[in-house]
mmCIF file of C-alpha atoms in Angstrom:
data_model
loop_
_atom_site.group_PDB
_atom_site.id
_atom_site.type_symbol
_atom_site.label_atom_id
_atom_site.label_comp_id
_atom_site.label_asym_id
_atom_site.label_seq_id
_atom_site.Cartn_x
_atom_site.Cartn_y
_atom_site.Cartn_z
ATOM 1 C CA MET A 3 152.425 115.348 125.495
ATOM 2 C CA LYS A 4 150.931 112.369 126.675
ATOM 3 C CA ALA A 5 147.232 111.644 127.198
ATOM 4 C CA THR A 6 144.728 108.679 127.074
ATOM 5 C CA PHE A 7 141.110 109.129 125.562
ATOM 6 C CA GLN A 8 138.226 107.205 125.412
ATOM 7 C CA ARG A 9 138.147 105.702 121.670
ATOM 8 C CA ASP A 10 134.623 106.852 120.673
ATOM 9 C CA GLU A 11 134.697 110.302 122.078
ATOM 10 C CA LEU A 12 138.104 110.869 120.315
ATOM 11 C CA LEU A 13 136.710 109.402 117.113
ATOM 12 C CA SER A 14 133.594 111.643 117.236
ATOM 13 C CA ALA A 15 135.638 114.767 117.888
ATOM 14 C CA ILE A 16 138.052 113.966 114.863
ATOM 15 C CA ASN A 17 135.119 113.242 112.489
ATOM 16 C CA ARG A 18 133.508 116.690 113.385
ATOM 17 C CA ALA A 19 136.886 118.443 112.915
ATOM 18 C CA LEU A 20 137.571 116.882 109.498
ATOM 19 C CA GLY A 21 134.891 119.227 107.873
ATOM 20 C CA CYS A 22 137.168 121.933 108.483
ATOM 21 C CA VAL A 23 140.593 120.467 107.395
ATOM 22 C CA SER A 24 141.898 121.754 104.231
ATOM 23 C CA GLY A 25 142.461 119.818 101.248
ATOM 24 C CA ASP A 26 145.276 122.122 100.177
ATOM 25 C CA LYS A 27 148.473 119.989 100.074
ATOM 26 C CA THR A 28 150.716 122.853 100.116
ATOM 27 C CA LEU A 29 150.195 123.857 103.654
ATOM 28 C CA GLN A 30 150.713 121.031 106.178
ATOM 29 C CA THR A 31 149.269 122.583 109.233
ATOM 30 C CA ILE A 32 145.827 123.373 107.760
ATOM 31 C CA GLU A 33 145.449 119.639 106.669
ATOM 32 C CA GLY A 34 146.001 118.618 110.064
ATOM 33 C CA ILE A 35 144.066 118.470 113.392
ATOM 34 C CA LEU A 36 145.544 120.392 116.410
ATOM 35 C CA ILE A 37 145.223 118.521 119.516
ATOM 36 C CA SER A 38 146.037 120.597 122.851
ATOM 37 C CA THR A 39 145.830 119.738 126.408
ATOM 38 C CA ASP A 40 143.425 121.827 128.556
ATOM 39 C CA GLY A 41 144.222 121.133 132.216
ATOM 40 C CA SER A 42 144.592 117.545 133.540
ATOM 41 C CA GLU A 43 141.164 116.109 132.279
ATOM 42 C CA ARG A 44 140.474 117.572 129.106
ATOM 43 C CA CYS A 45 141.896 118.209 125.482
ATOM 44 C CA GLU A 46 140.912 120.595 122.767
ATOM 45 C CA ILE A 47 140.512 119.357 119.174
ATOM 46 C CA CYS A 48 140.807 122.020 116.421
ATOM 47 C CA SER A 49 140.743 122.365 112.818
ATOM 48 C CA TYR A 50 140.930 125.427 110.658
ATOM 49 C CA ASP A 51 141.068 125.915 106.756
ATOM 50 C CA LEU A 52 141.523 129.564 106.906
ATOM 51 C CA GLU A 53 137.926 130.074 105.887
ATOM 52 C CA LYS A 54 136.114 128.003 108.596
ATOM 53 C CA GLY A 55 137.161 126.121 111.757
ATOM 54 C CA MET A 56 136.079 123.762 114.387
ATOM 55 C CA LYS A 57 136.742 123.581 118.111
ATOM 56 C CA THR A 58 135.542 120.906 120.475
ATOM 57 C CA TYR A 59 136.683 119.674 123.840
ATOM 58 C CA ILE A 60 136.717 116.029 124.876
ATOM 59 C CA ARG A 61 137.715 114.329 128.201
ATOM 60 C CA ALA A 62 141.282 112.965 128.491
ATOM 61 C CA GLU A 63 143.524 111.553 131.171
ATOM 62 C CA VAL A 64 146.519 114.093 130.627
ATOM 63 C CA PHE A 65 149.962 112.618 131.950
ATOM 64 C CA GLU A 66 151.982 115.381 130.286
ATOM 65 C CA GLY A 67 150.726 118.789 128.704
ATOM 66 C CA GLY A 68 151.306 119.798 125.345
ATOM 67 C CA ASN A 69 150.093 120.111 121.606
ATOM 68 C CA MET A 70 150.550 118.541 118.445
ATOM 69 C CA ILE A 71 149.162 118.663 114.788
ATOM 70 C CA LEU A 72 148.452 115.322 113.049
ATOM 71 C CA ASN A 73 147.315 114.689 109.577
ATOM 72 C CA GLY A 74 143.459 114.513 109.919
ATOM 73 C CA GLN A 75 142.610 111.822 107.394
ATOM 74 C CA LYS A 76 145.342 109.541 108.754
ATOM 75 C CA PHE A 77 144.626 110.053 112.293
ATOM 76 C CA ALA A 78 140.983 109.481 111.830
ATOM 77 C CA SER A 79 141.717 106.173 109.994
ATOM 78 C CA ILE A 80 143.871 104.948 112.821
ATOM 79 C CA VAL A 81 141.728 105.796 115.567
ATOM 80 C CA LYS A 82 138.602 104.174 113.804
ATOM 81 C CA PHE A 83 140.409 100.839 113.710
ATOM 82 C CA MET A 84 141.720 100.723 117.265
ATOM 83 C CA PRO A 85 140.251 98.344 119.679
ATOM 84 C CA ALA A 86 139.818 100.310 122.823
ATOM 85 C CA ASP A 87 141.097 103.413 124.805
ATOM 86 C CA ILE A 88 143.797 105.239 123.136
ATOM 87 C CA THR A 89 146.901 106.722 124.359
ATOM 88 C CA LEU A 90 148.730 109.386 122.295
ATOM 89 C CA GLU A 91 152.256 110.359 123.207
ATOM 90 C CA THR A 92 154.993 112.419 121.522
ATOM 91 C CA ILE A 93 158.544 111.190 121.291
ATOM 92 C CA GLU A 94 161.856 112.251 119.637
ATOM 93 C CA ASN A 95 162.092 113.103 116.017
ATOM 94 C CA ASN A 96 158.620 114.731 115.755
ATOM 95 C CA MET A 97 157.059 111.319 116.021
ATOM 96 C CA ALA A 98 153.634 110.433 117.892
ATOM 97 C CA VAL A 99 152.786 107.164 119.136
ATOM 98 C CA ILE A 100 149.329 106.229 118.951
ATOM 99 C CA SER A 101 148.632 102.961 120.906
ATOM 100 C CA SER A 102 145.455 100.939 122.157
ATOM 101 C CA GLY A 103 145.848 97.448 123.569
ATOM 102 C CA LYS A 104 148.540 95.699 121.640
ATOM 103 C CA SER A 105 148.166 97.831 118.529
ATOM 104 C CA LYS A 106 150.651 100.621 118.113
ATOM 105 C CA PHE A 107 151.231 103.283 115.208
ATOM 106 C CA ARG A 108 153.830 105.961 114.829
ATOM 107 C CA LEU A 109 152.883 109.002 112.906
ATOM 108 C CA HIS A 110 154.836 112.144 112.061
ATOM 109 C CA TYR A 111 153.297 115.383 113.751
ATOM 110 C CA VAL A 112 153.904 119.012 113.401
ATOM 111 C CA SER A 113 154.313 121.329 116.481
ATOM 112 C CA GLY A 114 150.912 122.858 117.529
ATOM 113 C CA ASP A 115 152.741 126.343 117.862
ATOM 114 C CA SER A 116 152.825 126.618 114.080
ATOM 115 C CA PHE A 117 149.051 126.167 113.655
ATOM 116 C CA PRO A 118 147.562 129.222 111.956
ATOM 117 C CA ALA A 119 146.420 131.985 114.241
ATOM 118 C CA ILE A 120 142.446 131.648 114.635
ATOM 119 C CA PRO A 121 140.828 135.056 114.405
ATOM 120 C CA THR A 122 139.668 136.897 117.532
ATOM 121 C CA LEU A 123 136.007 137.532 117.276
ATOM 122 C CA SER A 124 133.979 139.916 119.232
ATOM 123 C CA PRO A 125 130.171 139.225 118.211
ATOM 124 C CA ASP A 126 127.718 142.068 118.516
ATOM 125 C CA ARG A 127 124.620 140.105 117.493
ATOM 126 C CA ASN A 128 123.413 136.674 118.567
ATOM 127 C CA PHE A 129 120.182 134.486 118.340
ATOM 128 C CA GLU A 130 119.517 130.800 118.644
ATOM 129 C CA LEU A 131 117.257 128.155 116.984
ATOM 130 C CA PRO A 132 116.402 124.625 117.501
ATOM 131 C CA GLN A 133 118.791 122.351 115.484
ATOM 132 C CA CYS A 134 115.852 120.602 113.933
ATOM 133 C CA VAL A 135 114.397 123.866 112.569
ATOM 134 C CA LEU A 136 117.718 124.931 111.114
ATOM 135 C CA ARG A 137 118.309 121.411 109.833
ATOM 136 C CA LYS A 138 115.093 121.374 107.963
ATOM 137 C CA VAL A 139 115.472 124.932 106.656
ATOM 138 C CA ILE A 140 118.948 124.270 105.024
ATOM 139 C CA ASN A 141 117.574 121.037 103.601
ATOM 140 C CA GLN A 142 114.881 122.632 101.924
ATOM 141 C CA THR A 143 116.769 125.580 100.337
ATOM 142 C CA ALA A 144 120.524 124.761 100.031
ATOM 143 C CA PHE A 145 119.983 122.957 96.661
ATOM 144 C CA ALA A 146 119.435 126.350 94.991
ATOM 145 C CA ILE A 147 122.695 127.957 96.228
ATOM 146 C CA SER A 148 124.906 128.855 93.092
ATOM 147 C CA HIS A 149 128.301 127.091 92.412
ATOM 148 C CA ASP A 150 129.286 129.981 90.070
ATOM 149 C CA GLU A 151 132.078 131.785 91.674
ATOM 150 C CA SER A 152 131.610 134.806 89.109
ATOM 151 C CA ARG A 153 128.680 135.741 91.255
ATOM 152 C CA PRO A 154 130.112 135.332 94.929
ATOM 153 C CA VAL A 155 126.933 136.786 96.505
ATOM 154 C CA LEU A 156 124.793 133.932 95.218
ATOM 155 C CA THR A 157 127.199 131.125 96.473
ATOM 156 C CA GLY A 158 125.792 131.235 100.123
ATOM 157 C CA LEU A 159 122.470 130.967 101.827
ATOM 158 C CA TYR A 160 121.067 134.335 102.766
ATOM 159 C CA PHE A 161 119.367 134.685 106.204
ATOM 160 C CA GLU A 162 116.810 137.316 107.347
ATOM 161 C CA VAL A 163 116.198 137.026 111.381
ATOM 162 C CA THR A 164 113.727 138.631 113.544
ATOM 163 C CA ALA A 165 112.605 138.081 117.110
ATOM 164 C CA ASN A 166 109.942 135.582 116.004
ATOM 165 C CA THR A 167 111.045 134.571 112.299
ATOM 166 C CA ILE A 168 113.765 133.130 110.385
ATOM 167 C CA LYS A 169 113.880 133.281 106.527
ATOM 168 C CA ALA A 170 116.393 131.576 104.251
ATOM 169 C CA VAL A 171 116.814 132.594 100.610
ATOM 170 C CA SER A 172 118.987 130.913 97.822
ATOM 171 C CA CYS A 173 119.282 131.392 94.026
ATOM 172 C CA ASP A 174 121.446 129.940 91.344
ATOM 173 C CA SER A 175 119.825 131.920 88.381
ATOM 174 C CA PHE A 176 117.953 128.855 87.612
ATOM 175 C CA ARG A 177 115.835 128.697 90.708
ATOM 176 C CA LEU A 178 114.805 130.790 93.742
ATOM 177 C CA ALA A 179 114.077 129.115 97.063
ATOM 178 C CA ILE A 180 112.499 131.008 99.921
ATOM 179 C CA ARG A 181 111.610 129.289 103.294
ATOM 180 C CA GLU A 182 110.237 131.243 106.406
ATOM 181 C CA VAL A 183 109.536 129.661 109.716
ATOM 182 C CA LYS A 184 107.978 131.240 112.688
ATOM 183 C CA VAL A 185 110.229 130.551 115.887
ATOM 184 C CA ASP A 186 111.353 132.302 118.955
ATOM 185 C CA THR A 187 115.004 133.300 118.277
ATOM 186 C CA HIS A 188 115.834 135.273 121.340
ATOM 187 C CA ILE A 189 117.641 137.794 119.092
ATOM 188 C CA LYS A 190 119.999 140.217 120.798
ATOM 189 C CA THR A 191 121.930 142.974 119.350
ATOM 190 C CA GLU A 192 124.166 145.725 120.650
ATOM 191 C CA MET A 193 122.345 148.389 118.369
ATOM 192 C CA ASN A 194 118.928 147.100 119.239
ATOM 193 C CA GLU A 195 118.315 146.118 115.563
ATOM 194 C CA GLU A 196 114.801 144.434 114.882
ATOM 195 C CA GLU A 197 116.367 142.372 112.017
ATOM 196 C CA ILE A 198 119.724 141.055 110.986
ATOM 197 C CA HIS A 199 120.964 139.920 107.607
ATOM 198 C CA PHE A 200 123.897 137.662 106.679
ATOM 199 C CA ILE A 201 124.909 135.325 104.027
ATOM 200 C CA ILE A 202 126.657 131.965 105.044
ATOM 201 C CA PRO A 203 129.054 130.448 102.379
ATOM 202 C CA LEU A 204 128.142 127.191 100.739
ATOM 203 C CA LYS A 205 130.902 125.011 102.334
ATOM 204 C CA THR A 206 129.908 126.137 105.759
ATOM 205 C CA VAL A 207 126.341 125.422 104.904
ATOM 206 C CA ASN A 208 127.261 121.828 103.921
ATOM 207 C CA GLU A 209 129.154 121.472 107.135
ATOM 208 C CA LEU A 210 126.468 122.802 109.315
ATOM 209 C CA SER A 211 124.156 120.251 107.564
ATOM 210 C CA ARG A 212 126.471 117.312 108.547
ATOM 211 C CA LEU A 213 126.683 118.441 112.044
ATOM 212 C CA LEU A 214 123.052 119.337 112.764
ATOM 213 C CA GLU A 215 120.811 116.776 114.466
ATOM 214 C CA ASP A 216 117.051 116.274 114.236
ATOM 215 C CA LYS A 217 116.482 117.315 117.915
ATOM 216 C CA GLU A 218 115.354 120.500 119.866
ATOM 217 C CA ASP A 219 118.613 121.242 121.379
ATOM 218 C CA PRO A 220 119.600 124.918 120.481
ATOM 219 C CA ILE A 221 122.280 126.085 118.080
ATOM 220 C CA ARG A 222 123.502 129.610 118.879
ATOM 221 C CA PHE A 223 124.521 132.022 116.119
ATOM 222 C CA SER A 224 127.077 134.895 117.330
ATOM 223 C CA LEU A 225 127.812 137.232 114.428
ATOM 224 C CA THR A 226 130.481 140.045 113.623
ATOM 225 C CA ARG A 227 130.303 141.784 110.309
ATOM 226 C CA LYS A 228 132.506 139.345 108.628
ATOM 227 C CA HIS A 229 132.345 136.191 110.637
ATOM 228 C CA VAL A 230 129.757 133.875 112.284
ATOM 229 C CA ILE A 231 130.294 131.379 115.261
ATOM 230 C CA PHE A 232 127.980 128.307 115.836
ATOM 231 C CA SER A 233 127.697 127.037 119.212
ATOM 232 C CA PHE A 234 126.435 123.510 120.120
ATOM 233 C CA GLU A 235 126.141 121.802 123.388
ATOM 234 C CA ASN A 236 128.835 119.285 124.041
ATOM 235 C CA LYS A 237 127.916 116.272 126.114
ATOM 236 C CA ASN A 238 131.638 115.481 126.823
ATOM 237 C CA SER A 239 132.561 118.879 128.259
ATOM 238 C CA ASP A 240 131.211 121.991 129.893
ATOM 239 C CA LYS A 241 132.460 123.964 126.956
ATOM 240 C CA PRO A 242 130.381 124.059 123.805
ATOM 241 C CA THR A 243 131.584 122.743 120.482
ATOM 242 C CA THR A 244 131.926 125.615 118.049
ATOM 243 C CA LEU A 245 132.087 126.132 114.239
ATOM 244 C CA PHE A 246 133.218 129.497 112.980
ATOM 245 C CA SER A 247 133.291 130.901 109.514
ATOM 246 C CA ARG A 248 133.597 133.736 107.259
ATOM 247 C CA LEU A 249 130.532 135.464 105.909
ATOM 248 C CA ILE A 250 129.841 136.561 102.413
ATOM 249 C CA ASP A 251 130.261 140.262 103.157
ATOM 250 C CA GLN A 252 127.901 141.573 100.387
ATOM 251 C CA LEU A 253 124.277 142.759 99.888
ATOM 252 C CA TYR A 254 122.062 140.099 98.716
ATOM 253 C CA LEU A 255 120.021 140.567 95.557
ATOM 254 C CA GLU A 256 116.538 142.027 95.857
ATOM 255 C CA TYR A 257 114.899 138.590 95.326
ATOM 256 C CA GLU A 258 111.381 139.721 95.685
ATOM 257 C CA ARG A 259 111.286 141.577 92.735
ATOM 258 C CA PHE A 260 111.831 138.403 90.608
ATOM 259 C CA LEU A 261 108.545 136.990 91.731
ATOM 260 C CA PRO A 262 105.924 137.560 88.953
ATOM 261 C CA LYS A 263 103.116 139.839 90.169
ATOM 262 C CA GLU A 264 100.158 138.988 87.768
ATOM 263 C CA SER A 265 99.876 135.268 87.166
ATOM 264 C CA LYS A 266 97.266 133.827 84.698
ATOM 265 C CA THR A 267 97.039 130.272 85.067
ATOM 266 C CA PHE A 268 96.517 128.723 88.808
ATOM 267 C CA VAL A 269 96.801 124.971 89.243
ATOM 268 C CA GLU A 270 96.657 122.820 92.336
ATOM 269 C CA VAL A 271 98.504 119.395 91.930
ATOM 270 C CA ASP A 272 99.193 116.367 94.019
ATOM 271 C CA ARG A 273 102.949 116.903 95.134
ATOM 272 C CA ASN A 274 103.857 112.859 95.178
ATOM 273 C CA SER A 275 102.095 112.519 91.877
ATOM 274 C CA LEU A 276 104.160 115.297 90.157
ATOM 275 C CA GLU A 277 107.322 114.232 91.883
ATOM 276 C CA ASP A 278 106.862 110.573 90.548
ATOM 277 C CA ALA A 279 106.065 111.669 87.204
ATOM 278 C CA LEU A 280 109.269 113.802 87.245
ATOM 279 C CA ILE A 281 111.389 110.818 88.335
ATOM 280 C CA ARG A 282 110.211 108.797 85.546
ATOM 281 C CA ALA A 283 110.974 111.616 82.981
ATOM 282 C CA THR A 284 114.552 111.423 84.183
ATOM 283 C CA LEU A 285 114.853 108.186 82.662
ATOM 284 C CA VAL A 286 114.779 109.934 79.426
ATOM 285 C CA THR A 287 116.272 113.319 80.294
ATOM 286 C CA GLU A 288 119.248 112.054 82.215
ATOM 287 C CA ASP A 289 120.651 109.555 79.786
ATOM 288 C CA ARG A 290 124.317 110.000 80.759
ATOM 289 C CA ILE A 291 125.668 107.094 78.686
ATOM 290 C CA GLN A 292 124.487 109.193 75.512
ATOM 291 C CA GLY A 293 125.509 112.475 77.180
ATOM 292 C CA GLN A 294 121.906 113.752 77.046
ATOM 293 C CA THR A 295 121.553 115.367 80.511
ATOM 294 C CA LYS A 296 119.846 118.553 79.669
ATOM 295 C CA SER A 297 116.623 117.485 77.878
ATOM 296 C CA VAL A 298 113.536 119.462 78.587
ATOM 297 C CA VAL A 299 110.700 118.042 80.713
ATOM 298 C CA LYS A 300 107.540 119.477 79.227
ATOM 299 C CA LEU A 301 104.513 120.489 81.686
ATOM 300 C CA SER A 302 101.186 120.829 79.546
ATOM 301 C CA PHE A 303 98.492 122.248 81.610
ATOM 302 C CA LYS A 304 94.981 121.251 80.068
ATOM 303 C CA GLY A 305 92.130 122.005 82.323
ATOM 304 C CA GLU A 306 91.665 118.907 84.465
ATOM 305 C CA ASN A 307 94.979 117.211 83.425
ATOM 306 C CA LEU A 308 98.612 118.048 83.478
ATOM 307 C CA ILE A 309 100.675 116.086 81.086
ATOM 308 C CA VAL A 310 104.389 115.594 81.760
ATOM 309 C CA SER A 311 106.321 114.405 78.913
ATOM 310 C CA ALA A 312 109.981 114.319 77.638
ATOM 311 C CA ASP A 313 111.836 113.164 74.647
ATOM 312 C CA SER A 314 115.574 112.285 73.768
ATOM 313 C CA ILE A 315 117.425 110.430 71.095
ATOM 314 C CA ASN A 316 116.745 107.112 72.803
ATOM 315 C CA GLY A 317 113.003 107.538 73.507
ATOM 316 C CA SER A 318 110.240 109.245 75.194
ATOM 317 C CA VAL A 319 107.942 109.307 78.136
ATOM 318 C CA SER A 320 104.507 110.681 78.887
ATOM 319 C CA ASP A 321 102.614 110.806 82.085
ATOM 320 C CA GLU A 322 99.008 112.214 82.904
ATOM 321 C CA ILE A 323 98.043 113.669 86.422
ATOM 322 C CA PRO A 324 94.781 115.082 87.451
ATOM 323 C CA ILE A 325 94.882 118.750 88.439
ATOM 324 C CA LYS A 326 92.621 121.476 89.421
ATOM 325 C CA GLN A 327 93.249 124.449 86.975
ATOM 326 C CA GLU A 328 91.907 128.152 86.683
ATOM 327 C CA GLY A 329 92.966 130.061 83.728
ATOM 328 C CA PRO A 330 94.179 129.427 80.156
ATOM 329 C CA ASN A 331 95.921 126.270 79.064
ATOM 330 C CA LEU A 332 99.796 126.527 79.078
ATOM 331 C CA LEU A 333 102.793 124.271 77.880
ATOM 332 C CA ILE A 334 106.116 125.184 79.574
ATOM 333 C CA GLY A 335 109.373 123.432 79.862
ATOM 334 C CA PHE A 336 112.078 122.881 82.712
ATOM 335 C CA ASP A 337 115.305 121.063 83.418
ATOM 336 C CA CYS A 338 113.899 118.101 85.035
ATOM 337 C CA LYS A 339 116.651 117.467 87.586
ATOM 338 C CA ARG A 340 116.278 121.119 88.880
ATOM 339 C CA MET A 341 112.510 120.579 89.139
ATOM 340 C CA LEU A 342 113.027 117.361 91.190
ATOM 341 C CA GLU A 343 115.331 119.240 93.670
ATOM 342 C CA ILE A 344 112.590 121.824 94.177
ATOM 343 C CA MET A 345 110.038 118.869 94.759
ATOM 344 C CA SER A 346 112.598 117.639 97.686
ATOM 345 C CA GLY A 347 112.246 121.009 99.282
ATOM 346 C CA THR A 348 108.505 121.065 99.359
ATOM 347 C CA ASP A 349 106.545 119.375 102.207
ATOM 348 C CA ASP A 350 102.947 120.047 101.509
ATOM 349 C CA ASP A 351 100.545 117.145 100.077
ATOM 350 C CA THR A 352 99.129 119.613 97.635
ATOM 351 C CA LEU A 353 101.099 122.384 95.597
ATOM 352 C CA LYS A 354 99.697 125.617 94.151
ATOM 353 C CA LEU A 355 101.499 126.537 90.858
ATOM 354 C CA SER A 356 101.022 130.075 89.357
ATOM 355 C CA LEU A 357 102.132 130.676 85.727
ATOM 356 C CA THR A 358 101.939 133.537 83.341
ATOM 357 C CA SER A 359 103.349 132.164 79.964
ATOM 358 C CA SER A 360 106.055 129.712 78.624
ATOM 359 C CA LEU A 361 108.597 132.192 78.995
ATOM 360 C CA MET A 362 108.041 133.388 82.475
ATOM 361 C CA SER A 363 109.043 131.729 85.822
ATOM 362 C CA MET A 364 106.425 129.443 87.545
ATOM 363 C CA ILE A 365 105.871 130.048 91.405
ATOM 364 C CA ILE A 366 105.388 127.003 93.626
ATOM 365 C CA GLU A 367 103.832 127.278 96.846
ATOM 366 C CA GLY A 368 102.178 125.103 99.496
ATOM 367 C CA THR A 369 98.509 124.968 100.382
ATOM 368 C CA SER A 370 98.667 123.932 103.783
ATOM 369 C CA LYS A 371 96.910 126.089 106.671
ATOM 370 C CA ASP A 372 99.978 125.798 108.881
ATOM 371 C CA LYS A 373 100.692 129.407 109.667
ATOM 372 C CA ASP A 374 104.241 128.551 111.241
ATOM 373 C CA THR A 375 106.048 127.763 108.120
ATOM 374 C CA SER A 376 105.641 128.811 104.310
ATOM 375 C CA PHE A 377 107.711 128.443 101.176
ATOM 376 C CA ILE A 378 108.106 129.821 97.741
ATOM 377 C CA TYR A 379 110.044 128.432 94.854
ATOM 378 C CA LEU A 380 110.523 129.976 91.740
ATOM 379 C CA ALA A 381 111.402 127.761 88.766
ATOM 380 C CA ILE A 382 112.770 129.504 85.651
ATOM 381 C CA PRO A 383 111.824 127.682 82.302
ATOM 382 C CA MET A 384 114.012 126.479 79.602
ATOM 383 C CA LYS A 385 113.490 127.521 75.989
ATOM 384 C CA MET A 386 111.853 124.793 74.044
ATOM 385 C CA ARG A 387 112.784 123.963 70.328
ATOM 386 C CA GLU A 388 109.772 124.268 67.832
ATOM 387 C CA SER A 389 109.651 120.487 67.830
ATOM 388 C CA ASP A 390 109.091 120.458 71.612
ATOM 389 C CA VAL A 391 106.185 122.833 71.289
ATOM 390 C CA SER A 392 104.460 120.886 68.468
#
């Protein structure tokens, strides 16, 4: 194989592919990137870690067809520091020559014929979204995806999609995040279903977040029962860039039954003021030098004021925020870091908090009149010691 590439195009394709390169050192082929010629003016760049994979196409001047697998990290590092257009050529003894100007590297390669077989997928459902919409939805919900492998169904982001809405849900047993957006999805299914459901694993969600851009260009979802294919427009080819992944093939939990039905205390609070107070509280609750990373941040609702306070072995903090409150006063405690992550997912200037007791979850909603997007976050309280309550 011998081909010449425009350096920036090649580097961009390699960087996209790196997200699907395996870190498993026991199988050389899946820690590499497959480069295959596709005619005389194009090459395919592919990576696959047996759970998710990436395919993209870039322009190339192909002198001799063929394929090879190069170590992804080493190849990326070499291309990054090359000065100009790059020529890639295979020679004897399974060595590849990577040259640019007067710079030349030799790197061991594996035959592309040994690359793991990519599953043949026949999607029966598809829809599309603007990239900016999906990017925002992921940013506002992914923080509550569980890392606990003992409950696989919670280790992904759950989607419900109709012709004009998309809803994303995540839950890590400490928080529940629900974000719904009204958007034309152009949904099509072979069975004429009005709604489709699926769960994308956390690793794939993270990779999607890395690839998505804040623009209106569409991303297309194509689904089978166990897999999903994401298709992006490719400015360097008439063929799209695709990311494919396994789905979590389980039924998601009935999340709506966890929402308290009869709250007693209702509060409106300025979002930025609450977030700032929580940030200051982390100076006490997140004292990693002393290992104190789970101190409770206390929220004391008292009529016209919310007192945000925390104590640790090294000190204490107290803040007072004006609020509008209906219902009885209440003291409740939360993990400060988790509360801050919820704040990062909200985007309304004023938040509505609904509470029942110090032992029951607090509902966090927006107050905006924008009917095209809505969110609900559920924060589960931490048990407080008697000294915290006094």
